């Protein structure tokens, strides 16, 4: 019998599809992800693994699961939690969920940009603290969008969707793409000219701490930084110092390193830093579609078919 382990309860569309093809599977039902040991114990001997971005799947885990493993399917577009080279070396196709979360993530980047620029969370804290005594000409002033320059670092699907939204706000958009080599401007120019900088690169060896002290020092003092990609792309200590000294105006983070962010993180002391718990794709429709795509990848892999969305197609060569 085909053995499957799913590392968390995923939205119904995916579970229904899997059940249609493989009525029996093991599902991890606690709210918290399985620990590494639990993950290995539960998945030992399975043919298919459906995991989330909270599960670290490296070569050791793959070997512990065993040589019968036919497919690893992640309910995420980012796959930095999986050692892709190790999967490829073992001939295991890895599936992800591109496309379906583009709009939701671009919406989130824009929501964060607006919130940081117009100081919405800070203003709400101010009001709830009973500090609103009158309308004041200079109270909680923020930044304008019309005519401002938005610099997009990473011009893949999500970066392009953010650019589309910026056009509706009458912004000038420039971009730089360190991954694909496509670029309208070099990174220094982008940082020098942008009033808003939005990060949309995957986390790789090359992009780890791309946003560091040097990067931040090149930004304008009025600039707003938004990160909806991966926490590891940004050096949080450097960001703390840049925000604390008002070297840049504000930052808004959807992702942190580690996740969850420890509650004693100094970033949480800053009024000019917004942090939300990795919600870029958190809309009902988007999560349903991600679940469905992850299930389609899993089922295809188990049936020996090519995954509809495979990040290491070399396994088919
Ligand atoms: C992904 O799919 O990689 C996202 O970060 C989840 O929202």
Coordinates of N, CA and C in Angstrom, one line a residue, residues 178-179 204-208 210:
X178 N 18.8 40.3 -8.8 CA 20.1 39.6 -8.6 C 20.0 38.2 -9.0
X179 N 18.8 37.6 -9.0 CA 18.7 36.1 -9.3 C 18.7 35.9 -10.8
X204 N 18.7 32.3 -0.9 CA 19.7 31.3 -1.4 C 21.0 31.8 -0.8
X205 N 22.1 31.0 -1.1 CA 23.4 31.4 -0.6 C 23.7 32.9 -1.0
X206 N 23.3 33.2 -2.2 CA 23.6 34.5 -2.8 C 22.8 35.6 -2.1
X207 N 21.6 35.3 -1.7 CA 20.7 36.4 -1.2 C 20.7 36.5 0.3
X208 N 21.4 35.6 1.0 CA 21.4 35.6 2.5 C 22.0 36.9 2.9
X210 N 21.4 39.8 2.0 CA 21.5 40.8 1.0 C 21.2 42.2 1.6

